[in-house]
PDB file of C-alpha atoms and ligand atoms in Angstrom:
ATOM      1  CA  MET A   1      -8.712  26.304 -10.276  1.00 39.00           C
ATOM      2  CA  ILE A   2     -11.544  26.356 -12.475  1.00 39.00           C
ATOM      3  CA  LYS A   3     -15.052  24.653 -11.258  1.00 39.00           C
ATOM      4  CA  LEU A   4     -17.365  23.585 -14.248  1.00 41.00           C
ATOM      5  CA  GLY A   5     -20.734  21.900 -13.403  1.00 42.00           C
ATOM      6  CA  MET A   6     -23.285  20.277 -15.782  1.00 39.00           C
ATOM      7  CA  ARG A   7     -26.058  22.571 -16.399  1.00 40.00           C
ATOM      8  CA  SER A   8     -29.480  21.548 -17.270  1.00 40.00           C
ATOM      9  CA  SER A   9     -29.235  22.501 -20.656  1.00 42.00           C
ATOM     10  CA  LYS A  10     -26.228  20.085 -21.084  1.00 42.00           C
ATOM     11  CA  LYS A  11     -28.399  17.281 -19.945  1.00 39.00           C
ATOM     12  CA  ARG A  12     -30.793  18.048 -22.607  1.00 37.00           C
ATOM     13  CA  LYS A  13     -27.966  18.278 -25.096  1.00 42.00           C
ATOM     14  CA  MET A  14     -26.575  14.862 -23.756  1.00 40.00           C
ATOM     15  CA  MET A  15     -30.068  12.908 -24.427  1.00 36.00           C
ATOM     16  CA  GLU A  16     -30.158  14.903 -28.107  1.00 35.00           C
ATOM     17  CA  LYS A  17     -26.571  13.637 -28.799  1.00 36.00           C
ATOM     18  CA  GLY A  18     -27.264   9.977 -28.987  1.00 33.00           C
ATOM     19  CA  ILE A  19     -26.778   9.349 -25.225  1.00 34.00           C
ATOM     20  CA  HIS A  20     -30.640   8.468 -25.558  1.00 34.00           C
ATOM     21  CA  ALA A  21     -32.630   8.001 -22.338  1.00 32.00           C
ATOM     22  CA  ASP A  22     -32.134   4.071 -22.344  1.00 33.00           C
ATOM     23  CA  GLY A  23     -28.268   4.473 -22.920  1.00 36.00           C
ATOM     24  CA  PHE A  24     -28.127   6.989 -20.142  1.00 36.00           C
ATOM     25  CA  ARG A  25     -30.225   4.603 -17.816  1.00 32.00           C
ATOM     26  CA  GLU A  26     -28.065   1.759 -18.578  1.00 37.00           C
ATOM     27  CA  LEU A  27     -25.085   3.810 -17.999  1.00 39.00           C
ATOM     28  CA  LEU A  28     -26.442   4.636 -14.529  1.00 39.00           C
ATOM     29  CA  ILE A  29     -27.493   1.300 -13.784  1.00 35.00           C
ATOM     30  CA  PHE A  30     -24.123   0.016 -14.874  1.00 38.00           C
ATOM     31  CA  SER A  31     -22.223   2.720 -12.785  1.00 42.00           C
ATOM     32  CA  LEU A  32     -24.377   1.588  -9.720  1.00 37.00           C
ATOM     33  CA  MET A  33     -23.335  -1.868  -9.979  1.00 39.00           C
ATOM     34  CA  ALA A  34     -19.538  -1.196 -10.727  1.00 45.00           C
ATOM     35  CA  SER A  35     -19.465   1.680  -8.179  1.00 44.00           C
ATOM     36  CA  CYS A  36     -16.713  -0.143  -6.523  1.00 41.00           C
ATOM     37  CA  LEU A  37     -14.346   0.826  -9.410  1.00 48.00           C
ATOM     38  CA  CYS A  38     -14.418   4.426  -8.320  1.00 42.00           C
ATOM     39  CA  GLY A  39     -15.050   4.177  -4.775  1.00 40.00           C
ATOM     40  CA  ILE A  40     -18.462   6.100  -4.355  1.00 40.00           C
ATOM     41  CA  SER A  41     -21.486   4.524  -2.721  1.00 39.00           C
ATOM     42  CA  ALA A  42     -24.062   3.409  -5.374  1.00 36.00           C
ATOM     43  CA  SER A  43     -26.826   5.759  -3.804  1.00 39.00           C
ATOM     44  CA  ALA A  44     -24.786   8.671  -4.354  1.00 47.00           C
ATOM     45  CA  GLN A  45     -23.946   8.463  -8.147  1.00 65.00           C
ATOM     46  CA  ASP A  46     -25.725  11.415  -9.859  1.00 82.00           C
ATOM     47  CA  LEU A  47     -23.213  12.253 -12.828  1.00 88.00           C
ATOM     48  CA  SER A  48     -25.046  15.611 -13.127  1.00 87.00           C
ATOM     49  CA  LEU A  49     -23.265  16.767  -9.737  1.00 90.00           C
ATOM     50  CA  VAL A  50     -19.899  16.184 -11.090  1.00 93.00           C
ATOM     51  CA  GLU A  51     -17.554  19.188 -11.341  1.00 95.00           C
ATOM     52  CA  GLN A  52     -14.336  19.204 -13.376  1.00 97.00           C
ATOM     53  CA  LYS A  53     -11.646  20.870 -11.257  1.00 98.00           C
ATOM     54  CA  VAL A  54      -8.572  21.973 -13.058  1.00 98.00           C
ATOM     55  CA  HIS A  55      -5.143  22.040 -11.249  1.00 98.00           C
ATOM     56  CA  LYS A  56      -1.934  23.122 -12.696  1.00 98.00           C
ATOM     57  CA  LEU A  57       1.189  20.926 -11.888  1.00 98.00           C
ATOM     58  CA  SER A  58       3.917  22.263 -14.160  1.00 98.00           C
ATOM     59  CA  ASP A  59       4.405  24.667 -17.100  1.00 98.00           C
ATOM     60  CA  THR A  60       2.670  22.055 -19.469  1.00 98.00           C
ATOM     61  CA  VAL A  61       0.987  19.667 -17.420  1.00 98.00           C
ATOM     62  CA  TRP A  62      -2.553  19.989 -15.518  1.00 98.00           C
ATOM     63  CA  TRP A  63      -4.581  17.399 -13.567  1.00 98.00           C
ATOM     64  CA  ILE A  64      -8.301  17.674 -14.013  1.00 98.00           C
ATOM     65  CA  GLU A  65      -9.997  16.129 -11.121  1.00 98.00           C
ATOM     66  CA  PRO A  66     -13.721  15.318 -11.326  1.00 97.00           C
ATOM     67  CA  VAL A  67     -15.485  15.841  -7.982  1.00 94.00           C
ATOM     68  CA  PRO A  68     -17.279  13.629  -6.638  1.00 89.00           C
ATOM     69  CA  ALA A  69     -14.794  11.214  -8.299  1.00 87.00           C
ATOM     70  CA  TYR A  70     -17.184   9.338 -10.334  1.00 87.00           C
ATOM     71  CA  GLY A  71     -14.991   9.246 -13.250  1.00 94.00           C
ATOM     72  CA  GLY A  72     -11.064   8.588 -13.248  1.00 97.00           C
ATOM     73  CA  ASN A  73      -8.620  11.527 -12.896  1.00 98.00           C
ATOM     74  CA  ILE A  74      -7.354  13.171 -16.150  1.00 98.00           C
ATOM     75  CA  ALA A  75      -3.998  14.593 -17.057  1.00 98.00           C
ATOM     76  CA  VAL A  76      -3.387  17.317 -19.728  1.00 98.00           C
ATOM     77  CA  SER A  77      -0.226  18.363 -21.458  1.00 98.00           C
ATOM     78  CA  ALA A  78      -0.685  21.532 -23.193  1.00 98.00           C
ATOM     79  CA  GLY A  79       1.782  23.860 -24.858  1.00 98.00           C
ATOM     80  CA  GLU A  80       3.248  24.898 -28.149  1.00 98.00           C
ATOM     81  CA  ASP A  81       2.897  21.292 -29.817  1.00 98.00           C
ATOM     82  CA  GLY A  82      -0.820  21.107 -29.022  1.00 98.00           C
ATOM     83  CA  ILE A  83      -2.758  19.018 -26.414  1.00 98.00           C
ATOM     84  CA  LEU A  84      -2.329  15.476 -25.167  1.00 98.00           C
ATOM     85  CA  MET A  85      -4.688  14.061 -22.745  1.00 98.00           C
ATOM     86  CA  VAL A  86      -4.795  10.985 -20.422  1.00 98.00           C
ATOM     87  CA  ASP A  87      -8.274   9.357 -19.993  1.00 98.00           C
ATOM     88  CA  ASP A  88     -11.605  10.774 -20.695  1.00 98.00           C
ATOM     89  CA  GLN A  89     -13.975   9.487 -17.703  1.00 97.00           C
ATOM     90  CA  LEU A  90     -17.550   8.929 -19.026  1.00 95.00           C
ATOM     91  CA  MET A  91     -19.413  10.122 -22.098  1.00 94.00           C
ATOM     92  CA  PRO A  92     -22.143  12.458 -20.149  1.00 94.00           C
ATOM     93  CA  LEU A  93     -18.942  14.232 -18.573  1.00 95.00           C
ATOM     94  CA  THR A  94     -17.344  14.988 -21.989  1.00 96.00           C
ATOM     95  CA  ASP A  95     -18.798  18.313 -22.737  1.00 96.00           C
ATOM     96  CA  ASP A  96     -17.512  19.540 -19.100  1.00 96.00           C
ATOM     97  CA  ILE A  97     -14.072  17.916 -19.917  1.00 98.00           C
ATOM     98  CA  LYS A  98     -13.808  19.781 -23.444  1.00 98.00           C
ATOM     99  CA  GLU A  99     -14.632  23.010 -21.574  1.00 97.00           C
ATOM    100  CA  ALA A 100     -12.121  22.209 -18.854  1.00 98.00           C
ATOM    101  CA  VAL A 101      -9.597  21.749 -21.447  1.00 98.00           C
ATOM    102  CA  ALA A 102     -10.432  24.695 -23.549  1.00 98.00           C
ATOM    103  CA  GLY A 103      -9.844  26.542 -20.208  1.00 98.00           C
ATOM    104  CA  ILE A 104      -6.424  25.404 -20.334  1.00 98.00           C
ATOM    105  CA  GLN A 105      -5.769  25.886 -24.091  1.00 98.00           C
ATOM    106  CA  GLN A 106      -7.709  26.397 -27.135  1.00 98.00           C
ATOM    107  CA  GLY A 107      -7.629  23.776 -30.024  1.00 97.00           C
ATOM    108  CA  LYS A 108      -8.386  20.314 -30.467  1.00 97.00           C
ATOM    109  CA  VAL A 109      -6.977  17.306 -28.258  1.00 98.00           C
ATOM    110  CA  ASP A 110      -4.563  15.782 -30.634  1.00 98.00           C
ATOM    111  CA  PHE A 111      -3.611  12.609 -28.805  1.00 98.00           C
ATOM    112  CA  LEU A 112      -5.797  10.962 -26.171  1.00 98.00           C
ATOM    113  CA  VAL A 113      -4.172   8.153 -24.084  1.00 98.00           C
ATOM    114  CA  ASN A 114      -6.363   5.660 -22.346  1.00 98.00           C
ATOM    115  CA  SER A 115      -4.528   4.295 -19.159  1.00 98.00           C
ATOM    116  CA  HIS A 116      -6.845   1.132 -19.413  1.00 98.00           C
ATOM    117  CA  TYR A 117     -10.310   0.097 -21.004  1.00 98.00           C
ATOM    118  CA  HIS A 118     -12.790   0.730 -17.950  1.00 97.00           C
ATOM    119  CA  TYR A 119     -15.839   2.686 -18.678  1.00 96.00           C
ATOM    120  CA  ASP A 120     -14.868   5.304 -16.086  1.00 96.00           C
ATOM    121  CA  HIS A 121     -11.629   6.167 -17.856  1.00 98.00           C
ATOM    122  CA  ALA A 122     -12.077   5.272 -21.590  1.00 98.00           C
ATOM    123  CA  GLY A 123     -15.971   5.713 -21.481  1.00 97.00           C
ATOM    124  CA  GLY A 124     -15.832   9.199 -23.208  1.00 97.00           C
ATOM    125  CA  ASN A 125     -13.520   8.024 -26.167  1.00 98.00           C
ATOM    126  CA  ALA A 126     -16.286   8.451 -28.898  1.00 98.00           C
ATOM    127  CA  ALA A 127     -16.708  12.099 -28.154  1.00 98.00           C
ATOM    128  CA  PHE A 128     -12.864  12.574 -28.853  1.00 98.00           C
ATOM    129  CA  GLY A 129     -12.155   9.795 -31.491  1.00 98.00           C
ATOM    130  CA  GLU A 130     -13.077  11.828 -34.714  1.00 97.00           C
ATOM    131  CA  GLU A 131     -10.342  14.541 -34.240  1.00 96.00           C
ATOM    132  CA  SER A 132      -7.921  12.967 -31.682  1.00 98.00           C
ATOM    133  CA  LEU A 133      -5.649  10.167 -32.371  1.00 98.00           C
ATOM    134  CA  ILE A 134      -6.524   7.400 -29.609  1.00 98.00           C
ATOM    135  CA  ILE A 135      -3.411   5.312 -28.385  1.00 98.00           C
ATOM    136  CA  ALA A 136      -3.539   2.616 -25.851  1.00 98.00           C
ATOM    137  CA  HIS A 137      -1.977  -0.823 -24.938  1.00 98.00           C
ATOM    138  CA  HIS A 138      -3.425  -3.275 -27.391  1.00 98.00           C
ATOM    139  CA  SER A 139      -5.453  -5.110 -24.843  1.00 98.00           C
ATOM    140  CA  VAL A 140      -7.518  -1.954 -24.274  1.00 98.00           C
ATOM    141  CA  ARG A 141      -8.467  -2.143 -27.997  1.00 98.00           C
ATOM    142  CA  THR A 142      -9.334  -5.713 -27.599  1.00 98.00           C
ATOM    143  CA  ARG A 143     -11.441  -5.302 -24.590  1.00 98.00           C
ATOM    144  CA  LEU A 144     -13.300  -2.303 -26.077  1.00 98.00           C
ATOM    145  CA  LEU A 145     -13.998  -4.191 -29.402  1.00 98.00           C
ATOM    146  CA  GLU A 146     -15.550  -6.890 -27.155  1.00 97.00           C
ATOM    147  CA  GLY A 147     -17.795  -4.168 -26.019  1.00 97.00           C
ATOM    148  CA  ARG A 148     -16.734  -4.727 -22.372  1.00 96.00           C
ATOM    149  CA  GLU A 149     -17.253  -2.055 -19.706  1.00 96.00           C
ATOM    150  CA  ALA A 150     -15.445  -3.778 -16.803  1.00 96.00           C
ATOM    151  CA  GLY A 151     -15.144  -7.250 -15.794  1.00 95.00           C
ATOM    152  CA  SER A 152     -17.831  -9.174 -17.074  1.00 95.00           C
ATOM    153  CA  ASN A 153     -20.270  -6.210 -17.791  1.00 95.00           C
ATOM    154  CA  PHE A 154     -20.785  -5.594 -21.424  1.00 96.00           C
ATOM    155  CA  ARG A 155     -22.436  -2.939 -23.462  1.00 94.00           C
ATOM    156  CA  GLU A 156     -25.620  -3.860 -25.394  1.00 93.00           C
ATOM    157  CA  GLU A 157     -24.291  -1.923 -28.511  1.00 93.00           C
ATOM    158  CA  PRO A 158     -20.813  -2.255 -29.489  1.00 94.00           C
ATOM    159  CA  HIS A 159     -18.621   0.926 -29.234  1.00 95.00           C
ATOM    160  CA  PRO A 160     -18.732   3.108 -32.293  1.00 96.00           C
ATOM    161  CA  ALA A 161     -15.427   3.075 -34.350  1.00 97.00           C
ATOM    162  CA  GLU A 162     -14.442   6.419 -33.140  1.00 98.00           C
ATOM    163  CA  ALA A 163     -14.062   4.996 -29.589  1.00 98.00           C
ATOM    164  CA  ILE A 164     -11.574   2.237 -30.676  1.00 98.00           C
ATOM    165  CA  PRO A 165      -7.760   3.275 -30.223  1.00 98.00           C
ATOM    166  CA  VAL A 166      -6.164   3.458 -33.540  1.00 98.00           C
ATOM    167  CA  LEU A 167      -2.631   3.397 -32.492  1.00 98.00           C
ATOM    168  CA  THR A 168      -1.602   0.411 -29.842  1.00 98.00           C
ATOM    169  CA  PHE A 169       1.654  -0.884 -28.060  1.00 98.00           C
ATOM    170  CA  LYS A 170       2.625  -3.835 -26.310  1.00 98.00           C
ATOM    171  CA  GLU A 171       5.429  -2.395 -24.148  1.00 97.00           C
ATOM    172  CA  ASN A 172       5.729   1.473 -24.176  1.00 97.00           C
ATOM    173  CA  VAL A 173       5.725   4.433 -26.589  1.00 98.00           C
ATOM    174  CA  THR A 174       7.189   7.915 -25.999  1.00 98.00           C
ATOM    175  CA  PHE A 175       5.815  11.194 -27.208  1.00 98.00           C
ATOM    176  CA  HIS A 176       8.102  14.093 -27.583  1.00 98.00           C
ATOM    177  CA  TRP A 177       5.629  16.653 -26.977  1.00 98.00           C
ATOM    178  CA  ASN A 178       5.515  20.250 -25.436  1.00 98.00           C
ATOM    179  CA  GLY A 179       9.379  20.019 -24.505  1.00 98.00           C
ATOM    180  CA  GLU A 180       9.474  16.879 -22.801  1.00 98.00           C
ATOM    181  CA  ASP A 181       9.308  13.324 -23.050  1.00 98.00           C
ATOM    182  CA  ILE A 182       6.105  11.580 -21.868  1.00 98.00           C
ATOM    183  CA  ASP A 183       6.582   7.793 -21.626  1.00 98.00           C
ATOM    184  CA  VAL A 184       3.390   5.544 -21.854  1.00 98.00           C
ATOM    185  CA  ILE A 185       4.550   2.409 -20.151  1.00 98.00           C
ATOM    186  CA  TYR A 186       3.115  -1.115 -19.789  1.00 98.00           C
ATOM    187  CA  LEU A 187       4.873  -2.408 -16.570  1.00 98.00           C
ATOM    188  CA  GLY A 188       5.080  -6.005 -17.524  1.00 97.00           C
ATOM    189  CA  ASN A 189       2.329  -7.439 -15.682  1.00 98.00           C
ATOM    190  CA  ALA A 190      -1.366  -8.049 -16.091  1.00 98.00           C
ATOM    191  CA  SER A 191      -2.412  -5.856 -13.082  1.00 98.00           C
ATOM    192  CA  HIS A 192      -5.751  -3.880 -12.581  1.00 98.00           C
ATOM    193  CA  THR A 193      -6.573  -5.198 -15.855  1.00 98.00           C
ATOM    194  CA  ASP A 194      -4.728  -6.937 -18.664  1.00 98.00           C
ATOM    195  CA  GLY A 195      -3.448  -3.713 -20.323  1.00 98.00           C
ATOM    196  CA  ASP A 196      -2.733  -0.743 -17.813  1.00 98.00           C
ATOM    197  CA  ALA A 197      -0.404   1.873 -18.779  1.00 98.00           C
ATOM    198  CA  VAL A 198       1.258   4.534 -16.599  1.00 98.00           C
ATOM    199  CA  ILE A 199       1.979   7.905 -18.347  1.00 98.00           C
ATOM    200  CA  PHE A 200       5.190   9.466 -17.107  1.00 98.00           C
ATOM    201  CA  PHE A 201       5.777  13.306 -17.965  1.00 98.00           C
ATOM    202  CA  GLN A 202       9.523  13.330 -17.477  1.00 98.00           C
ATOM    203  CA  GLU A 203      10.403  16.860 -17.231  1.00 98.00           C
ATOM    204  CA  SER A 204       7.334  17.912 -15.323  1.00 98.00           C
ATOM    205  CA  ASN A 205       8.062  15.066 -12.986  1.00 98.00           C
ATOM    206  CA  VAL A 206       4.092  13.823 -13.004  1.00 98.00           C
ATOM    207  CA  ILE A 207       2.893  10.395 -13.334  1.00 98.00           C
ATOM    208  CA  HIS A 208      -0.645   9.253 -13.975  1.00 98.00           C
ATOM    209  CA  THR A 209      -0.861   5.751 -12.847  1.00 98.00           C
ATOM    210  CA  GLY A 210      -4.210   4.815 -13.911  1.00 98.00           C
ATOM    211  CA  ASP A 211      -6.087   2.464 -11.588  1.00 98.00           C
ATOM    212  CA  GLN A 212      -3.152   0.502 -10.761  1.00 98.00           C
ATOM    213  CA  TYR A 213      -3.197   3.119  -7.767  1.00 98.00           C
ATOM    214  CA  VAL A 214      -6.373   4.136  -6.538  1.00 96.00           C
ATOM    215  CA  ASN A 215      -5.912   6.524  -3.636  1.00 96.00           C
ATOM    216  CA  LEU A 216      -9.175   6.213  -1.746  1.00 93.00           C
ATOM    217  CA  ASN A 217      -7.835   4.438   1.333  1.00 93.00           C
ATOM    218  CA  GLY A 218      -8.459   1.060   0.163  1.00 95.00           C
ATOM    219  CA  TYR A 219      -7.213  -1.987  -1.675  1.00 97.00           C
ATOM    220  CA  PRO A 220      -6.978  -1.962  -5.579  1.00 96.00           C
ATOM    221  CA  PHE A 221     -10.014  -3.733  -7.683  1.00 96.00           C
ATOM    222  CA  ILE A 222      -8.484  -6.486  -9.840  1.00 97.00           C
ATOM    223  CA  ASP A 223     -10.548  -7.325 -13.031  1.00 98.00           C
ATOM    224  CA  LEU A 224     -10.114 -10.913 -12.659  1.00 97.00           C
ATOM    225  CA  PRO A 225     -12.236 -11.813 -15.726  1.00 97.00           C
ATOM    226  CA  VAL A 226      -9.752 -10.234 -18.101  1.00 98.00           C
ATOM    227  CA  GLY A 227      -6.966 -11.832 -16.679  1.00 97.00           C
ATOM    228  CA  GLY A 228      -6.029  -9.063 -13.853  1.00 98.00           C
ATOM    229  CA  SER A 229      -3.677  -9.879 -11.122  1.00 98.00           C
ATOM    230  CA  ALA A 230      -3.035  -8.674  -7.563  1.00 98.00           C
ATOM    231  CA  THR A 231       0.528 -10.048  -7.739  1.00 98.00           C
ATOM    232  CA  GLY A 232       1.068  -8.472 -10.926  1.00 98.00           C
ATOM    233  CA  LEU A 233      -0.341  -5.175  -9.457  1.00 98.00           C
ATOM    234  CA  ARG A 234       2.025  -5.437  -6.618  1.00 98.00           C
ATOM    235  CA  ASP A 235       5.223  -5.934  -8.976  1.00 98.00           C
ATOM    236  CA  ASN A 236       3.981  -2.980 -11.243  1.00 98.00           C
ATOM    237  CA  VAL A 237       3.655  -0.739  -8.311  1.00 98.00           C
ATOM    238  CA  ALA A 238       7.363  -1.625  -7.478  1.00 98.00           C
ATOM    239  CA  ALA A 239       8.373  -0.697 -10.806  1.00 98.00           C
ATOM    240  CA  MET A 240       6.586   2.727 -10.539  1.00 98.00           C
ATOM    241  CA  LEU A 241       8.305   3.270  -7.244  1.00 98.00           C
ATOM    242  CA  ALA A 242      11.493   2.684  -8.880  1.00 98.00           C
ATOM    243  CA  MET A 243      11.027   5.187 -11.767  1.00 98.00           C
ATOM    244  CA  ILE A 244       9.809   8.205  -9.651  1.00 98.00           C
ATOM    245  CA  ASP A 245      11.606  10.346  -6.989  1.00 98.00           C
ATOM    246  CA  ASP A 246      10.222  12.202  -3.681  1.00 98.00           C
ATOM    247  CA  GLU A 247       9.470  15.349  -5.703  1.00 98.00           C
ATOM    248  CA  THR A 248       7.251  13.313  -8.371  1.00 98.00           C
ATOM    249  CA  LYS A 249       3.601  14.408  -8.539  1.00 98.00           C
ATOM    250  CA  ILE A 250       1.311  11.173  -8.512  1.00 98.00           C
ATOM    251  CA  ILE A 251      -2.033  11.424 -10.117  1.00 98.00           C
ATOM    252  CA  PRO A 252      -3.649   8.291  -9.150  1.00 98.00           C
ATOM    253  CA  GLY A 253      -6.809   6.752 -11.027  1.00 98.00           C
ATOM    254  CA  HIS A 254      -9.219   8.164  -8.577  1.00 96.00           C
ATOM    255  CA  GLY A 255      -8.606  10.294  -5.426  1.00 96.00           C
ATOM    256  CA  PRO A 256      -6.578  13.055  -4.484  1.00 97.00           C
ATOM    257  CA  MET A 257      -2.769  13.774  -5.944  1.00 98.00           C
ATOM    258  CA  THR A 258      -0.200  12.226  -3.789  1.00 97.00           C
ATOM    259  CA  THR A 259       3.630  11.494  -3.210  1.00 97.00           C
ATOM    260  CA  LYS A 260       5.911   8.568  -3.300  1.00 98.00           C
ATOM    261  CA  THR A 261       5.837   8.117   0.408  1.00 98.00           C
ATOM    262  CA  GLU A 262       2.009   7.253   0.144  1.00 97.00           C
ATOM    263  CA  LEU A 263       2.525   4.990  -3.087  1.00 98.00           C
ATOM    264  CA  GLN A 264       5.122   3.138  -0.878  1.00 98.00           C
ATOM    265  CA  ALA A 265       2.910   2.572   1.966  1.00 97.00           C
ATOM    266  CA  TYR A 266       0.184   1.413  -0.713  1.00 98.00           C
ATOM    267  CA  HIS A 267       2.582  -1.079  -1.981  1.00 98.00           C
ATOM    268  CA  ASP A 268       3.617  -2.374   1.247  1.00 98.00           C
ATOM    269  CA  ARG A 269       0.263  -3.148   2.549  1.00 97.00           C
ATOM    270  CA  ILE A 270      -0.684  -4.931  -1.039  1.00 98.00           C
ATOM    271  CA  ALA A 271       2.587  -6.863  -0.576  1.00 98.00           C
ATOM    272  CA  ALA A 272       1.898  -7.574   3.094  1.00 98.00           C
ATOM    273  CA  THR A 273      -1.658  -8.877   2.517  1.00 98.00           C
ATOM    274  CA  ILE A 274      -0.718 -11.030  -0.415  1.00 98.00           C
ATOM    275  CA  ASP A 275       1.760 -12.697   1.848  1.00 98.00           C
ATOM    276  CA  ILE A 276      -0.746 -13.434   4.486  1.00 98.00           C
ATOM    277  CA  VAL A 277      -3.289 -14.888   2.099  1.00 98.00           C
ATOM    278  CA  GLU A 278      -0.543 -16.676   0.199  1.00 98.00           C
ATOM    279  CA  LYS A 279       0.834 -18.481   3.522  1.00 98.00           C
ATOM    280  CA  GLN A 280      -2.571 -19.691   4.313  1.00 98.00           C
ATOM    281  CA  LYS A 281      -3.410 -20.790   0.841  1.00 97.00           C
ATOM    282  CA  SER A 282      -0.154 -22.741   0.646  1.00 97.00           C
ATOM    283  CA  ALA A 283      -1.073 -24.466   3.837  1.00 97.00           C
ATOM    284  CA  GLY A 284      -4.049 -25.550   2.306  1.00 97.00           C
ATOM    285  CA  LYS A 285      -6.657 -23.190   3.928  1.00 97.00           C
ATOM    286  CA  SER A 286      -9.722 -22.557   1.751  1.00 97.00           C
ATOM    287  CA  LEU A 287     -10.838 -19.136   0.581  1.00 98.00           C
ATOM    288  CA  ASP A 288     -13.639 -19.293   3.121  1.00 98.00           C
ATOM    289  CA  ASP A 289     -11.381 -19.946   5.897  1.00 98.00           C
ATOM    290  CA  ILE A 290      -9.080 -17.392   5.062  1.00 98.00           C
ATOM    291  CA  GLN A 291     -11.892 -14.679   4.639  1.00 98.00           C
ATOM    292  CA  GLU A 292     -13.143 -15.974   8.132  1.00 97.00           C
ATOM    293  CA  THR A 293      -9.665 -15.296   9.569  1.00 97.00           C
ATOM    294  CA  GLY A 294      -9.488 -11.781   7.897  1.00 97.00           C
ATOM    295  CA  LEU A 295      -6.510  -9.531   8.083  1.00 97.00           C
ATOM    296  CA  PRO A 296      -4.724  -8.067  11.123  1.00 97.00           C
ATOM    297  CA  ASP A 297      -6.159  -4.606  12.422  1.00 96.00           C
ATOM    298  CA  GLU A 298      -3.295  -2.853  10.839  1.00 96.00           C
ATOM    299  CA  TYR A 299      -4.314  -3.933   7.312  1.00 97.00           C
ATOM    300  CA  SER A 300      -8.126  -4.241   7.840  1.00 95.00           C
ATOM    301  CA  LYS A 301      -8.809  -0.685   8.505  1.00 93.00           C
ATOM    302  CA  PHE A 302      -8.322   0.152   4.651  1.00 94.00           C
ATOM    303  CA  THR A 303     -11.771  -0.487   3.730  1.00 90.00           C
ATOM    304  CA  GLY A 304     -12.027   2.494   1.204  1.00 87.00           C
ATOM    305  CA  PHE A 305     -14.474   1.140  -1.689  1.00 84.00           C
ATOM    306  CA  MET A 306     -14.132  -2.808  -1.289  1.00 89.00           C
ATOM    307  CA  THR A 307     -14.554  -5.094   1.597  1.00 94.00           C
ATOM    308  CA  ILE A 308     -11.736  -6.987   3.037  1.00 97.00           C
ATOM    309  CA  PRO A 309     -13.340 -10.466   1.976  1.00 97.00           C
ATOM    310  CA  THR A 310     -13.415  -9.068  -1.545  1.00 96.00           C
ATOM    311  CA  TRP A 311      -9.630  -8.306  -1.410  1.00 97.00           C
ATOM    312  CA  ILE A 312      -8.726 -11.646   0.125  1.00 98.00           C
ATOM    313  CA  GLN A 313     -10.846 -13.332  -2.672  1.00 97.00           C
ATOM    314  CA  GLN A 314      -9.138 -11.248  -5.315  1.00 97.00           C
ATOM    315  CA  VAL A 315      -5.706 -12.098  -3.987  1.00 98.00           C
ATOM    316  CA  PHE A 316      -6.460 -15.706  -3.603  1.00 98.00           C
ATOM    317  CA  SER A 317      -7.784 -16.171  -7.050  1.00 97.00           C
ATOM    318  CA  SER A 318      -4.512 -14.213  -8.378  1.00 97.00           C
ATOM    319  CA  LEU A 319      -2.267 -16.883  -6.704  1.00 96.00           C
ATOM    320  CA  ASN A 320      -1.019 -19.750  -8.713  1.00 82.00           C
ATOM    321  CA  ASP A 321      -1.907 -23.297  -7.344  1.00 66.00           C
TER     322      ASP A 321
HETATM  323 ZN1  LIG B 401     -10.330   0.843 -13.570  1.00 77.98          ZN
END
């Protein structure tokens, strides 16, 4: 395990490198607004505190864990063929990420895969795009070209060209890289966003789920403004479960690495709570009424980073009338 922290000289360099004061302030303000995405209380978000911890998961796959988890989890495949990385957190954290990757293997990142477009997963694209080929679902490219950060939050300036994926797919794509197949798969439904991919390192038996699975003891966030869907997420998680086995190492979008048993439990409580909301909606109850009723105790204790009324609202909005 390697620990890296952001030094004060690095903060100065960030300012010099075009993360100018205004942009940085906006970023922090945005992070505060959108803190529900990564599950950290708004008052605690100081990116200078973040350390990138590196965990080896197989001969060729590593997990880079930001602590505290202000950015998304990163996966790295490194070996004879070179380096492939999944996600890049936020721009101010990219120097530390590059240092962490260099600690695994020297050389440029050849391929950078975005699990989805959100600012805390693809926010560092511009720091890699000049020398890395960025690959993502086609909707990720669309959302980044719109200047979208997450949901209805937009950047003031467009993303620079180097932050935009140059290779996109609509269903899936497979890398034959470092001795294994690495499948990048759109699971068929709009879900956390309208363009989520899971990345399955077949031989290593490691999967990076993106934010379709956030392991922070709560319900998922659904990006409704881009067409995200709670029922789509439920069905995609079921598809993930069908792909993996009890030995699979699961890297969630945020939070600690976990196993199929935990992912199954997450799926089951999402499915059960969707059913609860659906029955009431079908019976003609209003959103207010359903929120007022709430969820049974066994489901209402999962308040990781979103309130239960917010989850009910996201489910309600995802259900067809
Ligand atoms: Zn996200």
